[in-house]
Every structure is written in C-alpha cells, then in structure tokens.
Amino acid sequence: MARPRLSAIYAATSCSASTTKTASPARAFVPPACAEFLDRLSDGTLRPDDARQLFDGLLRGAGADPVPTRALNALLSALARAPPSAACSDGPSLAVELFKLMDRCASPQAAPTGYTYSILIDCYRRAHRPDLGLAIFGRLLRTGLGLNVVAYSTVIDGFFKEGEVDKAYDLFREMEKQGISPNVVTYNSTIDGLCKSKAMDKAEKVLQQMIDAGVQPNNTAYNSLINGYSALGMWKESFRMFKDMSNYGLTPCVVSCNSVMHALCKRGRIEEAKDIFDSIVLKGLKPDIISYSSLLHGYAAAGCLADMKNLFNLMNGKVG
C-alpha cells in the first residue's frame, strides 16, 4: 500500500486554511533575490518547477550578492509549512527536494546547517514520519555540525505523537549520555508525552531531573502532571502537584484548577475547592462553566444551598 503524500498528511494537522497566506518570520532579513520565491509562495502561485528554478538560481549565485544559508533556510521553512495550493500541492516534499539541491551545492556559502536539518526533521514529524526524521537526525550527527538540542526535541516529540513512547524516552535519555542538556521545550514535551502515556513515575523523574539541572519548570510541565494524575483518578498525587506548582510561584491553568476542584468536591472538601476557585479569579484567570459546575455540585452534595444559590447567581452574571 502506497504511503500518503507528505502534504496530504500535513494538511490534516495544519492550523492554517488553504486560503491563508504563508507568513515568513524571516522576511526581515532575506535578500531581494529571495523575494519572488516568498511572494509567489504566499500568493499560492509557486509551482514546483518554478521553485526548483528559483532555488537553483539562488544556489548558483543569481543576483548581485551571494545568498547565505540563513536566507535559504527561511525559504525551506516557509515551504515546509505552506498549506497545499493549486500550484503546489506538496510543500513538505518539495522542501526535502530543494534541500537535496542545497546539499549537493559545492558552495560553502550555501552549506546546510544544523537548523537546516531541524527544518527537515520537523517536516517529517508533521507528516507523522518520525522514522524518516530519525534518519535525518542520524545524518546530522554524522556531519559534525553539532549535537543540536532542537533536533533532539523535534524527534522526541514526533515519537511521542506517534505513540512510540519507549523510543522517545530512550532518545531523551541518550541526550544525557551524549552530554547534551535538554532545554525547557525538551523537558515539557517529554513530561507531557509520558503523562499522556500514563507513565507518571517517569514523568516525575524527568521533572526532578529538570529541577536538578537548574531548568525552571513552567506551567506546562506541572499542568501535564496534574492532568495526568487526574485522568488516572490519582487525586492525592494530582493535588500534591497542584500545591507544588503553587509553592513554586506558578499559576495553574483553569483546566488544572478544575481537575483539582472536582476531586476536592467529591471528597467533601468544599472550602478548599472554593479557595482554588477564588484563586482563579484573583490571579486574573476566568472560571469556565466546568469551574462553576464542579463547585455547584460540591455545594449541592454538602447541602450548602445558600452558597449554591449565590454561586449560581454569580455564574449567570459571568458566564454567557
């Protein structure tokens, strides 16, 4: 059975509509010689043959000045993320093809960098092909361009998204063996992937490793743990993570607050649940319908009808 085209898979996960113009964060520094490529890609009129011709011209030094790798990377990145259009239905595959042109170019000015490889790895991740991303990653290591932490993070995230939990976790541990320090993105992705896979012990171990390494945990890491424990019905552990997060000076998201409030209300600890509800408001967050419903059910179960009525009136004024 033939594998689906990269663009067909990527389109399903793209948050951009096909009519949305491609944004280029690199537009500020790309030379004028690259403008036609970006403009036609943004307008949806860049055909594969045109892209090959323009890119090849840039590699050969078309224009007044040589085109640096940084600008070529910007073109590859924009193409890899472009939604399918009538002119170019498979941007990610075309980005891989243009990379091969770049790779064959003898000019040191246009030599692929670690970031170039990370673009390809991300392209394969979005196409749900972490196996190909891992192959590119292996090649990156062999080039001697440096052990790029962004590339590691991208491949790890891709494995988690494809349910390859063991491969993702093994690669995370390999980083340490190679003397590479994960960044906050790597830690967050690993913790979230382990929590969603119900590997809570490993997730907490990674959190502790994060703290020991001097990388400050943020809301994302703790919210993943809170929600992971809540999904397993491990309310004591969820509440422990909630308190640790607050003690660390971080603000739990509304979803995490709701999880803990629900658990407390089920156990008759209404005042503690109300304190969390109040903290949502005090910290500038907006309680949602689930926040109100959890507390209303708690009041009802405890027979606190007056409190229930006051909260109901408040809800009618706050929730549309």
C-alpha positions in Angstrom: 0.0 0.0 0.0 1.5 3.4 -1.0 2.2 5.8 1.7 0.2 9.1 1.7 1.9 12.2 0.3 3.5 14.4 2.9 1.2 17.3 2.1 -1.9 15.2 2.5 -0.9 14.2 6.0 0.5 17.6 6.9 -2.7 19.3 5.7 -4.7 17.4 8.3 -2.7 18.9 11.1 -2.1 22.3 9.7 -3.9 25.1 11.6 -3.8 27.3 8.5 -6.6 27.3 6.0 -5.6 26.9 2.3 -6.5 30.5 1.7 -4.2 31.9 4.3 -1.1 33.4 3.0 2.2 31.9 4.2 3.8 34.1 6.9 7.6 34.4 6.7 9.2 35.3 10.0 12.4 35.6 8.1 11.1 38.2 5.7 13.1 41.0 7.5 16.5 39.6 6.6 16.1 37.7 3.3 17.8 39.4 0.4 15.8 40.8 -2.5 16.8 37.7 -4.6 14.5 35.6 -2.4 11.5 37.9 -2.6 9.9 36.3 -5.7 10.1 32.9 -4.1 8.4 34.1 -0.9 5.8 36.3 -2.7 4.7 33.5 -5.0 4.5 31.0 -2.2 2.4 33.4 -0.2 0.1 34.0 -3.1 -0.3 30.3 -3.8 1.2 30.6 -7.3 4.6 29.0 -6.8 4.7 25.8 -8.9 7.3 23.1 -8.1 9.2 23.7 -11.4 9.3 27.4 -10.6 10.5 26.7 -7.0 13.3 24.5 -8.3 14.4 27.0 -10.9 14.4 29.9 -8.4 16.1 27.9 -5.7 18.7 26.6 -8.1 19.4 30.2 -9.2 19.9 31.3 -5.7 22.3 28.5 -5.1 24.3 29.4 -8.2 24.6 33.0 -7.0 21.9 34.6 -9.1 21.6 38.3 -8.2 24.1 40.9 -7.0 25.2 39.1 -3.8 25.6 35.5 -2.7 22.5 34.2 -0.9 23.5 33.0 2.6 22.4 29.7 4.2 20.2 31.6 6.6 18.1 33.0 3.8 17.8 29.6 2.1 16.7 28.1 5.4 14.0 30.7 5.6 12.7 29.6 2.2 12.8 25.9 3.1 11.0 26.6 6.4 8.2 28.6 4.7 7.8 26.0 2.0 7.7 23.1 4.6 4.9 24.9 6.5 2.9 26.1 3.5 -0.6 24.6 3.1 -1.4 22.8 -0.2 -2.4 25.1 -3.0 -3.5 24.6 -6.6 0.1 25.5 -7.7 2.0 23.4 -5.2 0.1 20.5 -3.5 3.0 19.1 -1.6 5.2 21.7 0.0 7.0 19.5 2.6 8.1 17.0 -0.1 9.3 19.9 -2.3 11.2 21.3 0.7 13.0 18.0 1.0 13.8 18.0 -2.7 15.2 21.5 -2.5 17.3 20.5 0.5 18.9 17.9 -1.7 19.8 20.6 -4.2 21.3 22.6 -1.4 23.2 19.6 -0.1 24.8 18.9 -3.5 25.8 22.5 -3.9 29.6 22.9 -3.6 29.5 26.5 -2.3 30.3 26.8 1.5 28.1 29.9 1.5 25.0 27.6 0.9 26.1 24.6 3.0 23.3 23.1 5.2 23.5 24.0 8.9 22.1 22.3 12.0 19.0 24.5 11.6 18.5 23.2 8.0 18.4 19.7 9.3 16.0 20.6 12.0 13.6 22.0 9.4 13.6 18.6 7.6 13.1 16.7 10.9 10.2 18.9 11.8 8.8 18.4 8.3 8.8 14.6 8.8 7.4 15.0 12.3 4.4 16.9 11.0 4.0 14.3 8.3 3.8 11.6 11.0 7.1 10.0 9.8 9.4 10.2 12.8 11.3 7.3 11.4 12.5 9.4 8.5 13.1 12.3 10.9 15.3 10.0 12.9 17.3 9.1 9.8 17.9 12.7 9.1 18.8 13.2 12.7 21.4 10.5 12.5 22.9 12.2 9.4 23.0 15.5 11.3 25.1 13.8 14.0 27.5 12.4 11.4 28.0 15.8 9.7 29.8 17.1 12.8 27.6 20.2 12.8 27.0 19.8 16.5 24.5 17.8 18.5 21.5 20.2 18.0 19.1 20.2 21.0 16.3 21.4 18.7 16.7 18.4 16.5 16.5 16.1 19.6 13.4 17.8 20.8 11.7 17.6 17.5 12.3 13.8 17.1 11.3 13.1 20.7 8.1 15.0 20.2 7.4 13.1 16.9 7.9 9.7 18.6 5.5 10.6 21.4 2.8 11.9 19.0 3.1 8.6 17.1 2.8 6.5 20.3 6.4 5.4 20.2 6.9 6.1 23.9 9.9 3.9 24.5 11.8 5.3 21.6 11.0 8.8 22.7 12.1 8.2 26.2 15.2 6.3 25.2 16.2 9.2 22.9 15.7 11.6 25.8 18.0 9.6 28.0 20.5 9.4 25.1 20.8 13.2 25.2 22.2 12.9 28.7 24.7 10.2 27.7 25.9 12.5 24.9 26.4 15.3 27.3 23.6 17.4 25.8 21.5 19.5 28.1 17.7 19.4 27.3 16.0 22.8 27.2 12.6 23.6 28.6 10.9 22.6 25.4 12.5 19.1 25.5 11.6 18.6 29.2 8.0 19.8 28.6 7.5 17.6 25.6 8.9 14.6 27.4 6.9 15.1 30.6 3.6 15.7 28.6 4.2 12.6 26.4 4.9 10.4 29.4 1.8 11.7 31.3 -0.4 11.0 28.3 1.1 7.5 28.2 0.3 7.0 31.9 4.0 6.7 32.8 3.7 9.0 35.7 6.7 7.8 37.6 8.9 8.5 34.7 7.3 11.9 34.2 8.0 12.9 37.8 11.6 11.6 37.4 12.0 13.9 34.4 10.6 16.8 36.3 13.1 16.3 39.1 15.9 16.0 36.6 14.7 19.3 35.2 14.9 21.0 38.6 18.3 19.4 39.4 19.6 20.7 36.1 18.7 24.2 37.0 16.0 24.5 34.3 13.0 26.2 35.9 9.8 24.2 35.4 6.9 26.3 34.0 3.1 25.9 33.9 3.3 23.4 31.0 5.2 20.8 33.0 3.1 21.0 36.1 -0.2 21.1 34.2 0.7 18.0 32.4 1.4 16.2 35.6 -1.8 17.5 37.3 -3.9 16.4 34.4 -2.1 13.1 34.0 -2.8 12.1 37.6 -6.4 13.4 37.4 -7.0 11.3 34.3 -5.9 8.2 36.3 -8.1 9.1 39.3 -5.0 9.6 41.4 -6.4 12.7 43.1 -3.9 12.8 46.0 -1.0 13.0 43.6 -2.8 15.5 41.5 -3.4 17.7 44.4 0.2 17.3 45.5 1.4 18.5 42.1 -1.0 21.4 42.3 0.4 22.5 45.7 4.0 22.1 44.5 3.2 24.2 41.5 1.6 27.0 43.6 4.5 26.9 46.0 6.9 27.3 43.1 5.1 30.6 42.3 3.4 29.3 39.2 -0.2 29.8 38.2 -2.1 26.6 37.3 -4.3 26.8 34.2 -8.1 26.7 34.5 -8.2 23.1 33.3 -5.8 22.0 36.0 -7.7 24.0 38.7 -11.0 22.4 37.5 -9.4 18.9 37.9 -8.3 19.5 41.5 -11.6 21.3 42.4 -13.6 18.3 41.1 -11.5 15.9 43.2 -11.9 18.0 46.4 -15.6 18.5 46.0 -16.1 14.7 45.6 -14.3 14.3 48.9 -16.4 16.9 50.6 -13.5 19.4 50.9 -15.6 22.3 49.7 -13.8 25.1 51.4 -10.5 24.1 49.7 -12.2 23.9 46.4 -13.7 27.3 46.9 -10.2 28.7 47.7 -9.0 27.4 44.4 -12.0 28.9 42.7 -11.2 32.3 44.3 -7.6 32.0 43.3 -8.5 31.6 39.7 -10.2 35.0 39.8 -7.6 36.7 41.9 -4.9 35.6 39.5 -6.7 37.2 36.6 -8.0 33.9 35.1 -11.6 33.4 34.0 -13.5 30.5 35.5 -15.4 28.5 32.9 -18.6 26.5 33.0 -16.8 23.5 34.4 -15.3 25.5 37.3 -18.8 26.7 38.3 -20.4 23.2 37.8 -17.8 21.5 40.0 -18.4 23.9 42.8 -22.1 23.8 42.4 -22.2 20.0 42.6 -20.0 20.2 45.7 -22.3 22.6 47.4 -25.3 20.6 46.5 -23.8 17.3 47.8 -22.9 19.1 51.1 -26.4 20.7 51.4 -25.0 24.2 51.3 -28.0 25.6 49.5 -27.3 29.3 50.3 -23.8 29.1 48.9 -25.1 27.2 45.9 -27.7 29.9 45.2 -25.1 32.7 45.5 -22.7 30.9 43.1 -25.5 30.2 40.6 -26.3 33.9 40.6 -22.7 34.8 40.1 -22.4 32.3 37.3 -25.4 33.8 35.5 -23.6 37.2 35.5 -20.2 35.9 34.4 -20.8 33.0 32.0 -22.5 33.8 28.7 
